[in-house]
Short mmCIF file of C-alpha atoms in Angstrom, two decimals:
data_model
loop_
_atom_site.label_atom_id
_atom_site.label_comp_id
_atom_site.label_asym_id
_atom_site.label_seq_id
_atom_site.Cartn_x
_atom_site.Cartn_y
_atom_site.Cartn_z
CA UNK A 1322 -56.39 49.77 74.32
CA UNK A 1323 -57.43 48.13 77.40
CA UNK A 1324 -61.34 48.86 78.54
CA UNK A 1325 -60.22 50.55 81.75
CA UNK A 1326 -58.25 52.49 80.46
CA UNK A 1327 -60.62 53.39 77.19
CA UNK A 1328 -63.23 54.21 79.21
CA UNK A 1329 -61.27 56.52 82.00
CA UNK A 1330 -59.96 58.32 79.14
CA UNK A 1331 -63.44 58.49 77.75
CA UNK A 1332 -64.80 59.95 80.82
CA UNK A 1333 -62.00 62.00 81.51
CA UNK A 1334 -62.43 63.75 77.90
CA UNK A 1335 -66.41 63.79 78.59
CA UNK A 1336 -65.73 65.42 81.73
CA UNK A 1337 -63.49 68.14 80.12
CA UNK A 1338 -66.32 68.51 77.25
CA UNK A 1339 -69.10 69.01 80.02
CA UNK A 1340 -67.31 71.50 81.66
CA UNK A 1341 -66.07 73.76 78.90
CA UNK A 1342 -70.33 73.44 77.23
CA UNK A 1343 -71.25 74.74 80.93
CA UNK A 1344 -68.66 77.54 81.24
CA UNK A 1345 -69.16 79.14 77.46
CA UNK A 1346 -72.62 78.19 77.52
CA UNK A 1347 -72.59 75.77 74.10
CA UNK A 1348 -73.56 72.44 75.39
CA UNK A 1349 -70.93 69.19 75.85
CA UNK A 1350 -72.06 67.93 72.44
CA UNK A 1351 -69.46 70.40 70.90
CA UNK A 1352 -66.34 69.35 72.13
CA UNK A 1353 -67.47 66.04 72.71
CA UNK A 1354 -68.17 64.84 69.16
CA UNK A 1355 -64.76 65.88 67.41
CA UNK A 1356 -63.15 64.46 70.31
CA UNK A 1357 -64.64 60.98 70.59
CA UNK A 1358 -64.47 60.63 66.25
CA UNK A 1359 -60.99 62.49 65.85
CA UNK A 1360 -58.87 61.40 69.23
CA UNK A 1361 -61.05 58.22 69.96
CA UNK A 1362 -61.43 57.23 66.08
CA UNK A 1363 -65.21 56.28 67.72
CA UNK A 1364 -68.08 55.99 64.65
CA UNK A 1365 -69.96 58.91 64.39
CA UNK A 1366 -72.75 57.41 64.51
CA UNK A 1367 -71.85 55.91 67.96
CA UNK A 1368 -70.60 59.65 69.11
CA UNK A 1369 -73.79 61.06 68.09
CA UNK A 1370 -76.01 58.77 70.17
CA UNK A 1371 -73.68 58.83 73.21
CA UNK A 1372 -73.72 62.79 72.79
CA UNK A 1373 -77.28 62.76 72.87
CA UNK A 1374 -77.37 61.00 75.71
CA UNK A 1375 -75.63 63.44 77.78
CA UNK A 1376 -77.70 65.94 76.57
CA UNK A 1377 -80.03 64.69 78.04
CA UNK A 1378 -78.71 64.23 81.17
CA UNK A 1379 -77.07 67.66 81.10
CA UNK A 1380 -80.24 69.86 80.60
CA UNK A 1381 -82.85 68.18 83.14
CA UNK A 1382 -79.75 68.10 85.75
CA UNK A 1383 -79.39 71.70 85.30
CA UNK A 1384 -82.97 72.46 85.38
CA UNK A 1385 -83.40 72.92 89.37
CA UNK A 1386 -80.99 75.43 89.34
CA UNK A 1387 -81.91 77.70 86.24
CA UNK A 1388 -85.79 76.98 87.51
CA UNK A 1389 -85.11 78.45 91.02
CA UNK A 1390 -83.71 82.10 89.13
CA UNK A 1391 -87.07 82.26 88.05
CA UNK A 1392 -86.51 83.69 84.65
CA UNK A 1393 -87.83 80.47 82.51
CA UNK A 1394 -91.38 80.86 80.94
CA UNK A 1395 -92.46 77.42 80.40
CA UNK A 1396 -95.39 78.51 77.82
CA UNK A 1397 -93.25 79.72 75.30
CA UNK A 1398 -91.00 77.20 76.03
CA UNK A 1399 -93.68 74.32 75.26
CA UNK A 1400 -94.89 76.30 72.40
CA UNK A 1401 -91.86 76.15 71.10
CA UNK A 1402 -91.34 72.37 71.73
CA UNK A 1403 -93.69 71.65 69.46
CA UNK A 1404 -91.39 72.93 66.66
CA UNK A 1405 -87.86 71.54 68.08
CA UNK A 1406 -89.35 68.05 68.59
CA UNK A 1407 -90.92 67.61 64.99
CA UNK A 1408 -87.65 68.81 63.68
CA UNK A 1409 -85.71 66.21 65.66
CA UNK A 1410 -88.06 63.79 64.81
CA UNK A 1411 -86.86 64.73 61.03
CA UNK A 1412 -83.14 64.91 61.67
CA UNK A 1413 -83.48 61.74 63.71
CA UNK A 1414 -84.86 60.10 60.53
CA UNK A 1415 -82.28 61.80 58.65
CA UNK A 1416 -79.22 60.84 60.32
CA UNK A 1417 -80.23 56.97 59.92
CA UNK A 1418 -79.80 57.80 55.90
CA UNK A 1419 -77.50 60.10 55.64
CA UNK A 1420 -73.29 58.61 55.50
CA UNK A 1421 -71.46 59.26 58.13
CA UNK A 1422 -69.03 61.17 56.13
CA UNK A 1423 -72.05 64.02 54.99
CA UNK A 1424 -73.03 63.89 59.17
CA UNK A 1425 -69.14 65.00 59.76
CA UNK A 1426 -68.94 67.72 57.44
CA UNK A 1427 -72.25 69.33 58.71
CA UNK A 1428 -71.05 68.82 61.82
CA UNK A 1429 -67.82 71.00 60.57
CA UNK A 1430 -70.23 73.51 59.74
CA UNK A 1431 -72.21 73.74 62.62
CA UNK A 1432 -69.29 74.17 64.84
CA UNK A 1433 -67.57 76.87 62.96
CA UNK A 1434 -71.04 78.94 63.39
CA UNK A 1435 -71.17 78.06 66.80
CA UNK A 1436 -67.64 79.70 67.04
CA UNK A 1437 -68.71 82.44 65.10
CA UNK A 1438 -71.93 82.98 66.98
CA UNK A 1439 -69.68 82.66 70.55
CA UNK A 1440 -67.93 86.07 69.85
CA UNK A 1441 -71.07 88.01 69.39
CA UNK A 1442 -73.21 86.38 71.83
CA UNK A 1443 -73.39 87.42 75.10
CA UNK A 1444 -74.37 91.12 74.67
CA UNK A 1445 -77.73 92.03 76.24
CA UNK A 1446 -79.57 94.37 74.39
CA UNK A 1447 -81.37 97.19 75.61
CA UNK A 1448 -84.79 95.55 76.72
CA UNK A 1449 -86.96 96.64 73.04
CA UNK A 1450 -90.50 97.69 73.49
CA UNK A 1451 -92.45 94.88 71.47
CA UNK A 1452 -96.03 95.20 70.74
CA UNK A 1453 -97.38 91.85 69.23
CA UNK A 1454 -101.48 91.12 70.26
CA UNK A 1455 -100.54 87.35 69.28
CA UNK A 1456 -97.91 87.45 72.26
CA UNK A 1457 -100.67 87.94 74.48
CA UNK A 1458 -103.51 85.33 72.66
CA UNK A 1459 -100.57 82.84 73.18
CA UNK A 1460 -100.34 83.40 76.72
CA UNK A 1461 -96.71 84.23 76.18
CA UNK A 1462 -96.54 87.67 77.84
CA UNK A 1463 -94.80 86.91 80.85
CA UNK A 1464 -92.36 89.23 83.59
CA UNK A 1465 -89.07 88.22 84.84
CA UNK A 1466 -87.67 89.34 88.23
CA UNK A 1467 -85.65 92.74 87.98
CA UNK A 1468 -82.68 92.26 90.75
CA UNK A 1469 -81.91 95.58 92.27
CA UNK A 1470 -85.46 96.55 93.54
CA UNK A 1471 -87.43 93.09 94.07
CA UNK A 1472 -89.66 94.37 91.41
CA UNK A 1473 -90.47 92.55 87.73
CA UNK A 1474 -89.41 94.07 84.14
CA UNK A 1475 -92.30 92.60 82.02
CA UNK A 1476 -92.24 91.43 78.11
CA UNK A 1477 -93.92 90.71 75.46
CA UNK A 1478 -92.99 87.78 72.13
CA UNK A 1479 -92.56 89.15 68.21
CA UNK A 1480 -92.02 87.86 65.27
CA UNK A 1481 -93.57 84.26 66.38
CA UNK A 1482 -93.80 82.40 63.00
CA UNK A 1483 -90.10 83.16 62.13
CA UNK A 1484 -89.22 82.03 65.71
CA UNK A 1485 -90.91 79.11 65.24
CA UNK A 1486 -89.32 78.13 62.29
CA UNK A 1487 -85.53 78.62 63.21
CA UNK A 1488 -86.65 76.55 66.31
CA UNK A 1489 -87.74 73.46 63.52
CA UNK A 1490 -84.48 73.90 61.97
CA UNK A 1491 -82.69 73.95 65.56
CA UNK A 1492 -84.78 70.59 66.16
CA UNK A 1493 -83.44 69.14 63.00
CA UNK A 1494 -79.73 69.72 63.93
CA UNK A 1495 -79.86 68.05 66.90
CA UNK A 1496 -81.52 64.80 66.32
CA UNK A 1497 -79.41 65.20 63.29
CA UNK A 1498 -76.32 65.68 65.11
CA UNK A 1499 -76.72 64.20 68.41
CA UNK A 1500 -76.56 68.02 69.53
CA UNK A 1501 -78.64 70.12 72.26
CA UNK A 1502 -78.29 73.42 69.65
CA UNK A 1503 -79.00 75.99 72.15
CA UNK A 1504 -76.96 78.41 70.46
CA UNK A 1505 -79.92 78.29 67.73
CA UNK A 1506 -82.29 78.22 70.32
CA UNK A 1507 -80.89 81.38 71.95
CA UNK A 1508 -80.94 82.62 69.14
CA UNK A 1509 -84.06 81.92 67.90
CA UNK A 1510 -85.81 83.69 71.02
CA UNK A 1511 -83.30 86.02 71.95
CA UNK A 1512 -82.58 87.82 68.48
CA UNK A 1513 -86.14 86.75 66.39
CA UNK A 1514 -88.42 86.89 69.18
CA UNK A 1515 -86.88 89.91 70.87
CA UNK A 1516 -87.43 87.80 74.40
CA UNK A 1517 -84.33 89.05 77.47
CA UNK A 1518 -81.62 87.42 76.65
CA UNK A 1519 -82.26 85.71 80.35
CA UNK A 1520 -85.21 84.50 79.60
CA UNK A 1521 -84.07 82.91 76.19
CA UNK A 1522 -81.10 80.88 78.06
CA UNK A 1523 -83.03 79.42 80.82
CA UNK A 1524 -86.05 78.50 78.62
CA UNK A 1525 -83.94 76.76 75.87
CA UNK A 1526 -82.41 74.90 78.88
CA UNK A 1527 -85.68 73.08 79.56
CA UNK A 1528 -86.53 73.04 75.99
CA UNK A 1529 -82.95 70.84 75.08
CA UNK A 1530 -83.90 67.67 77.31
CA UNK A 1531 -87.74 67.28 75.27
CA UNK A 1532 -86.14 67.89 71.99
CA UNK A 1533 -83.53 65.54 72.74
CA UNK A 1534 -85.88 62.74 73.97
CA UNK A 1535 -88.28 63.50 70.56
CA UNK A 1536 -84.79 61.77 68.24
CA UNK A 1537 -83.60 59.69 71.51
CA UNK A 1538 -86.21 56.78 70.77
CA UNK A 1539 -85.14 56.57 67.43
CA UNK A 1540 -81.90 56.36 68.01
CA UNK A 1541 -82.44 53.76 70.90
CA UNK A 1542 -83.89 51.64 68.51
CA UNK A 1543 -81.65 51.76 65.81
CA UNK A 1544 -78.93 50.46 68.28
CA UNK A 1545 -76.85 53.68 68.12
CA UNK A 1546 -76.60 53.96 71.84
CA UNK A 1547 -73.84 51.33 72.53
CA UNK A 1548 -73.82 51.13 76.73
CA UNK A 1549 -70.35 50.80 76.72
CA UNK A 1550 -69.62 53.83 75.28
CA UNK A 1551 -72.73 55.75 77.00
CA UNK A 1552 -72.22 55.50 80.44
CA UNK A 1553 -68.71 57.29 80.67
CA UNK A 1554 -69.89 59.56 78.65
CA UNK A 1555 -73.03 60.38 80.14
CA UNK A 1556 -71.53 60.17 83.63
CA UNK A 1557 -68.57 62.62 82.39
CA UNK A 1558 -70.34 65.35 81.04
CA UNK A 1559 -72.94 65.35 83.50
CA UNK A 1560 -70.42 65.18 86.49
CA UNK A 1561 -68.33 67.87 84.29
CA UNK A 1562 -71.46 70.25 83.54
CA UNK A 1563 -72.88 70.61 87.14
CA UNK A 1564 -69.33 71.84 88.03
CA UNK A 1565 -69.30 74.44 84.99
CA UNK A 1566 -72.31 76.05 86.13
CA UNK A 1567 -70.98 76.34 89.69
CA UNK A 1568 -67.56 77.97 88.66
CA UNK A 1569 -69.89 80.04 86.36
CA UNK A 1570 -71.51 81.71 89.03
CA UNK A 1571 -68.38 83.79 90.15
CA UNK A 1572 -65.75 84.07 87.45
CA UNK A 1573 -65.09 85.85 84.64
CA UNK A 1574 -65.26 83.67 81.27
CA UNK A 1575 -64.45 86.13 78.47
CA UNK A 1576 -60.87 85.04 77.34
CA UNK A 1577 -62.21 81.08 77.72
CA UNK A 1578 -64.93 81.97 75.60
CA UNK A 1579 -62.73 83.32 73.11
CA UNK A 1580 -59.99 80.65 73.22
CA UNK A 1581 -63.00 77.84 73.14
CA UNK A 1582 -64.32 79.80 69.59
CA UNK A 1583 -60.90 79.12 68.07
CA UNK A 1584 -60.81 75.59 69.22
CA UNK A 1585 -64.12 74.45 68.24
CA UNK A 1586 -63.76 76.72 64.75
CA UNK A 1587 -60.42 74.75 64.33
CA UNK A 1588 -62.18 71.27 65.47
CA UNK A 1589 -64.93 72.53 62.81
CA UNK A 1590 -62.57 72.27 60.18
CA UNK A 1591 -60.91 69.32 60.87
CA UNK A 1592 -64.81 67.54 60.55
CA UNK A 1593 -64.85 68.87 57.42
CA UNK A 1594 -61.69 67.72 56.30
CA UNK A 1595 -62.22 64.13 57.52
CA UNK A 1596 -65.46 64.04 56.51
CA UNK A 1597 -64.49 64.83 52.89
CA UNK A 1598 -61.29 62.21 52.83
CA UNK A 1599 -63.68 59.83 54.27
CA UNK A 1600 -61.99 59.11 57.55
CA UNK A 1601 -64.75 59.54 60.12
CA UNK B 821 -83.11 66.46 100.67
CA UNK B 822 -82.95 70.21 101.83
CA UNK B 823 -86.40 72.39 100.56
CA UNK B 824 -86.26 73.90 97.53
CA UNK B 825 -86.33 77.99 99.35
CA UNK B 826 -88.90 78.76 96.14
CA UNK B 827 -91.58 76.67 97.15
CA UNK B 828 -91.88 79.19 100.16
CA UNK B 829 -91.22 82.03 98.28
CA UNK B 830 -94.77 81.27 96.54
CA UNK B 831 -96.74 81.30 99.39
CA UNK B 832 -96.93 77.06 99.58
CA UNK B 833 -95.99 75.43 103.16
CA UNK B 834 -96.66 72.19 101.91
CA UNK B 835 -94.10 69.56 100.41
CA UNK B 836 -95.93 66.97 98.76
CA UNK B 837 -98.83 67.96 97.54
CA UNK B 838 -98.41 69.44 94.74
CA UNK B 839 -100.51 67.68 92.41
CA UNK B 840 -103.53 68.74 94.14
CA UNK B 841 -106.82 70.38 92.32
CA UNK B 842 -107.37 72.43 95.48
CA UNK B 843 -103.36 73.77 95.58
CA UNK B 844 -104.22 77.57 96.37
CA UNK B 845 -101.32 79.26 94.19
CA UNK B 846 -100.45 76.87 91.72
CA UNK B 847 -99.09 79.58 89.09
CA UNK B 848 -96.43 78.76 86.25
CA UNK B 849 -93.63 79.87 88.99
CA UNK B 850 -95.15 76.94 91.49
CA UNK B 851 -95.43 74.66 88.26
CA UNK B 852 -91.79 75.17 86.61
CA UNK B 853 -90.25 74.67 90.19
CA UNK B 854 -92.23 71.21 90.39
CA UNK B 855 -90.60 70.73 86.66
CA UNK B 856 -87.35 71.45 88.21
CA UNK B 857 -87.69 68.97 90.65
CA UNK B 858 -89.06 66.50 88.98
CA UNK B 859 -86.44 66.52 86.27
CA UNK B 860 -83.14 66.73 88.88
CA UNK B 861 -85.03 63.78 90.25
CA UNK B 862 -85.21 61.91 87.18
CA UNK B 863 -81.41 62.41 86.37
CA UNK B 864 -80.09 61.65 89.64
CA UNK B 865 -81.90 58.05 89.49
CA UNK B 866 -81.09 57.54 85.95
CA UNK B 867 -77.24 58.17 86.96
CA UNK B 868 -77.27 55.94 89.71
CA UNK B 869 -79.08 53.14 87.59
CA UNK B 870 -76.26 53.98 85.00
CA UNK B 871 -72.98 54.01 87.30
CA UNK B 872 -74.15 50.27 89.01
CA UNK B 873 -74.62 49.15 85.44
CA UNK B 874 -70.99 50.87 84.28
CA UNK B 875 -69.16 49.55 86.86
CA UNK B 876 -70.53 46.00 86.39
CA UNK B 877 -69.66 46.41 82.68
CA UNK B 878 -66.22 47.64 83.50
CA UNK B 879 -66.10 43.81 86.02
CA UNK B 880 -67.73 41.99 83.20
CA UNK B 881 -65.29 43.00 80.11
CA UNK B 882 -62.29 44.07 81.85
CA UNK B 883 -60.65 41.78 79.56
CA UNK B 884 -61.29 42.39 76.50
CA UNK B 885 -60.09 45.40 74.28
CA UNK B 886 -62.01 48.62 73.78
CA UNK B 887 -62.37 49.63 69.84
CA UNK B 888 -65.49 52.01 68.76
CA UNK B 889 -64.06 52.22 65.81
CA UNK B 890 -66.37 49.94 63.25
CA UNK B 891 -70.66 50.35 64.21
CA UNK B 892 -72.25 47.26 64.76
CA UNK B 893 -75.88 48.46 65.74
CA UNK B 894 -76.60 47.00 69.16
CA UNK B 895 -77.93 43.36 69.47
CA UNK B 896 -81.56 42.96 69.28
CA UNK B 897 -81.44 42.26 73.40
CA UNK B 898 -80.65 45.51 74.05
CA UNK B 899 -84.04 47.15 71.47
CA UNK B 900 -86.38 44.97 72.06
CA UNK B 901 -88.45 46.10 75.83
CA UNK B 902 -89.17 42.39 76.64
CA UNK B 903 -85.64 40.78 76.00
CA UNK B 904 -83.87 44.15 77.97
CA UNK B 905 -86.09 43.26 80.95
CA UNK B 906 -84.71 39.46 80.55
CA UNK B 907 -81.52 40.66 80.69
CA UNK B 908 -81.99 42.83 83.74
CA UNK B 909 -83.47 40.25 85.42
CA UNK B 910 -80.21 38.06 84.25
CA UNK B 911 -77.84 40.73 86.13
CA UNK B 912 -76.40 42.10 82.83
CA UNK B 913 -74.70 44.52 82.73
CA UNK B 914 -75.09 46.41 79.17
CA UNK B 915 -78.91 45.60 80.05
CA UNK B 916 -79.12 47.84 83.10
CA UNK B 917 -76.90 50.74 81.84
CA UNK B 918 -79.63 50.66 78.43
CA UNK B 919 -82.36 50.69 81.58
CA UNK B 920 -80.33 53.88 83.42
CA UNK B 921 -80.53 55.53 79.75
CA UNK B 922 -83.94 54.69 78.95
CA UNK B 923 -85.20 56.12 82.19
CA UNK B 924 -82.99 59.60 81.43
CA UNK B 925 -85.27 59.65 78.16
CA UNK B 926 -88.27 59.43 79.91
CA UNK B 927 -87.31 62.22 82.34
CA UNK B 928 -88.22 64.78 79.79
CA UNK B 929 -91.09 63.36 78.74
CA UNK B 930 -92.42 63.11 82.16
CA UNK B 931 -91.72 66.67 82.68
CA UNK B 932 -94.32 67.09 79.26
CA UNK B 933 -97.22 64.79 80.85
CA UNK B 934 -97.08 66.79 83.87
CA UNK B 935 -97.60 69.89 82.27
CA UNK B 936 -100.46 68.49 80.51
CA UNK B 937 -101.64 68.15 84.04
CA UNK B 938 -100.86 71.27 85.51
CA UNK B 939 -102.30 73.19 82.36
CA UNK B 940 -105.45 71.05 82.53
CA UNK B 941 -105.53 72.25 86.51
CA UNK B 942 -105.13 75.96 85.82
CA UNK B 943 -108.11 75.47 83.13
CA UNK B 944 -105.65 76.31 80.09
CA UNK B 945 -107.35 74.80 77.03
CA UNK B 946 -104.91 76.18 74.59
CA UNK B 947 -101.90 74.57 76.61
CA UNK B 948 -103.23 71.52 77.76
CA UNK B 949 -103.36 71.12 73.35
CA UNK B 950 -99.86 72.41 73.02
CA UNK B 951 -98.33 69.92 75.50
CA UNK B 952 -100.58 67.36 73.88
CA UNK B 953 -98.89 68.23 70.81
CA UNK B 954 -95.51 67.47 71.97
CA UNK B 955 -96.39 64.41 73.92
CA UNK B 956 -97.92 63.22 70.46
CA UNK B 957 -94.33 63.91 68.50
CA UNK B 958 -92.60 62.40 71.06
CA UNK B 959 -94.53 59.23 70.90
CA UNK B 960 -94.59 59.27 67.20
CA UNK B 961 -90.48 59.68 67.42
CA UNK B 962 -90.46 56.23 70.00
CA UNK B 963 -92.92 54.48 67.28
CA UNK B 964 -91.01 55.50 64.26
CA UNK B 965 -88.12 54.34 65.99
CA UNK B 966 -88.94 50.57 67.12
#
């Protein structure tokens, strides 16, 4: 194929990926990695550092905009950073080791979760009273502003250790996998750590572009991030993300949400499968 | 660039400043809205750095044939700090898009030193360790790396 062409086609698809991650709220990385390995027959290993590029790119360019709602608590967010990064530290290691084959069908898995997680997710429960002393001696206790009256709903953290752990795990998936894993993130501090559910999505925002950067420089150096490849992409599903997330604002995304579970369970599968033929 | 309608909303009339020890109100709100900015800031030059590089690349190669198909890691003049700078200084194309990409990474972790700061400002002990903490693992992951 000639490069032009490639590479329109590249950022056309990166675009496309950006957008849908903004609109159901599960990051480019997604869409994008099944597409560039599957339609683009692109080396994983090249996907995954492109994707984690844009991840990049994608969370810190989104940050202005979730930062100005005012809901993000950037203690709990660094607190948590500390776990995310040493797990993609881990994962970054990992993914130099593992074959690209085993990175596929994990990938498989990951997205079929995702899918699974998508139908459930966007239910706000009823705000729980939580009464943790730790919350407070970690400076985590926080208040978000309450809409209707100009007032603040305050809250308090729970169940920190277990928190912190699924947030290591959610570290090691993406510098594993070249992902921003917010839906682990989400629901790390949305469903462990009993945190408001707007709280949770803004701070794992912020907390997506450090715990990228932690497996970025290994990656960097291990020549995975071919510029050729990187620069559509990151331009794509940057350019494609910052128009998600102003469509988001008034439109209703229920039946997209549902129809992007099925793809990405379906896209899940089809890792899997390639993975264990050994076509990826 | 148009004000940022938060940095009012905390009670601050000044722009620039924000790194001051003597900043009156300088709460987490004022601090994650200087986060904010600093990180749109960060991806907006790393993009332009990265498009001028891309579209050079796309003048450079248009010849040849696209295929992702087989990894080759990337040559040693795109890893190595000393030989990318050669090449930028060359015109190269690949060279500046890896310089666009390098200065996306350190977006985020500029956004982690300057907490350090702003914790160490507000007198926070226990977070000026915590954001030490992460700066240290994301050194360690640049180290491991090269």
């Amino acid at each position: 194929m000639p490069l032009l062409c490639f590479i329109l086609l590249i950022f056309a698809g990166s675009f496309v990926a950006g957008l849908l991650g903004a609109l159901t709220g599960l990051g480019g990385g997604v869409v994008l990695i099944p597409l560039l390995t599957l339609a683009f027959h692109v080396d994983m290993r090249y996907a995954i550092g492109a994707s984690l590029i844009s991840v990049i790119a994608t969370s810190s360019g989104a940050a202005a905009a979730y930062v100005r709602e005012g809901y993000s608590n950037v203690r709990i967010g660094m607190f948590l950073e500390v776990a995310t990064t040493l797990g993609a530290v881990l994962g970054a290691y990992l993914a130099t080791r593992a074959p690209t084959r085993a990175l596929a069908m994990i990938f498989g898995v990951v997205l079929i979760y995702s899918a699974w997680l998508s139908r459930s997710k966007m239910e706000e429960d009823a705000a729980a009273v939580v009464e943790n002393p730790w919350s407070d001696r970690l400076g985590m206790s926080a208040a978000y502003p309450d809409g209707a009256h100009g007032g603040h709903t305050s809250y308090k953290v729970d169940r920190i250790p277990a928190g912190f752990a699924t947030m290591f795990g959610a570290g090691v998936l993406s510098g594993l996998l070249g992902i921003g894993s917010g839906a682990v993130k989400v629901l790390a501090m949305d469903k462990i750590m009993r945190i408001p559910f707007k709280v949770s999505t803004t701070t794992s925002n912020f907390m997506i572009g450090v715990t990228a950067a932690a497996s970025a420089g290994i990656y960097l150096a291990r020549g995975y991030v071919n510029p050729g490849l990187a620069f559509p992409v990151m331009l794509g599903v940057l350019a494609g993300s910052l128009l998600g997330a102003k469509i988001l604002v008034h439109s209703r995304v229920s039946l997209l949400r549902t129809i992007f579970a099925v793809v990405i369970a379906v896209l899940g599968i089809e890792m899997i499968v390639n993975g264990w033929l050994g076509k990826v | 660039m148009d004000r940022d309608p938060t940095l009012s909303a905390n009670g601050s009339s000044r722009g620039g400043e924000e790194l001051s020890p003597h900043a009156v109100a300088f709460d987490d709100a004022r601090m994650e809205v200087i986060m904010g900015r600093l990180l749109q800031v960060g991806v907006l030059l790393s993009a332009s750095v990265v498009l001028v590089g891309g579209v050079m690349y796309l003048a450079a190669h248009a010849a040849t044939r696209a295929s992702y198909r087989v990894f080759t890691a990337n040559p040693i003049q795109l890893r190595h700090p000393a030989a990318l700078l050669r090449g930028i200084a060359r015109g190269d194309a690949s060279a500046i898009v890896e310089l666009g990409i390098l200065l996306l990474v350190a977006t985020p972790i500029c956004r982690v030193v300057f907490a350090v700061i702003a914790f160490a400002i507000q007198r926070d002990r226990l977070y000026v360790t915590i954001s030490l903490t992460v700066l240290a693992v994301l050194l360690l992951g640049m180290v491991r790396g090269s």
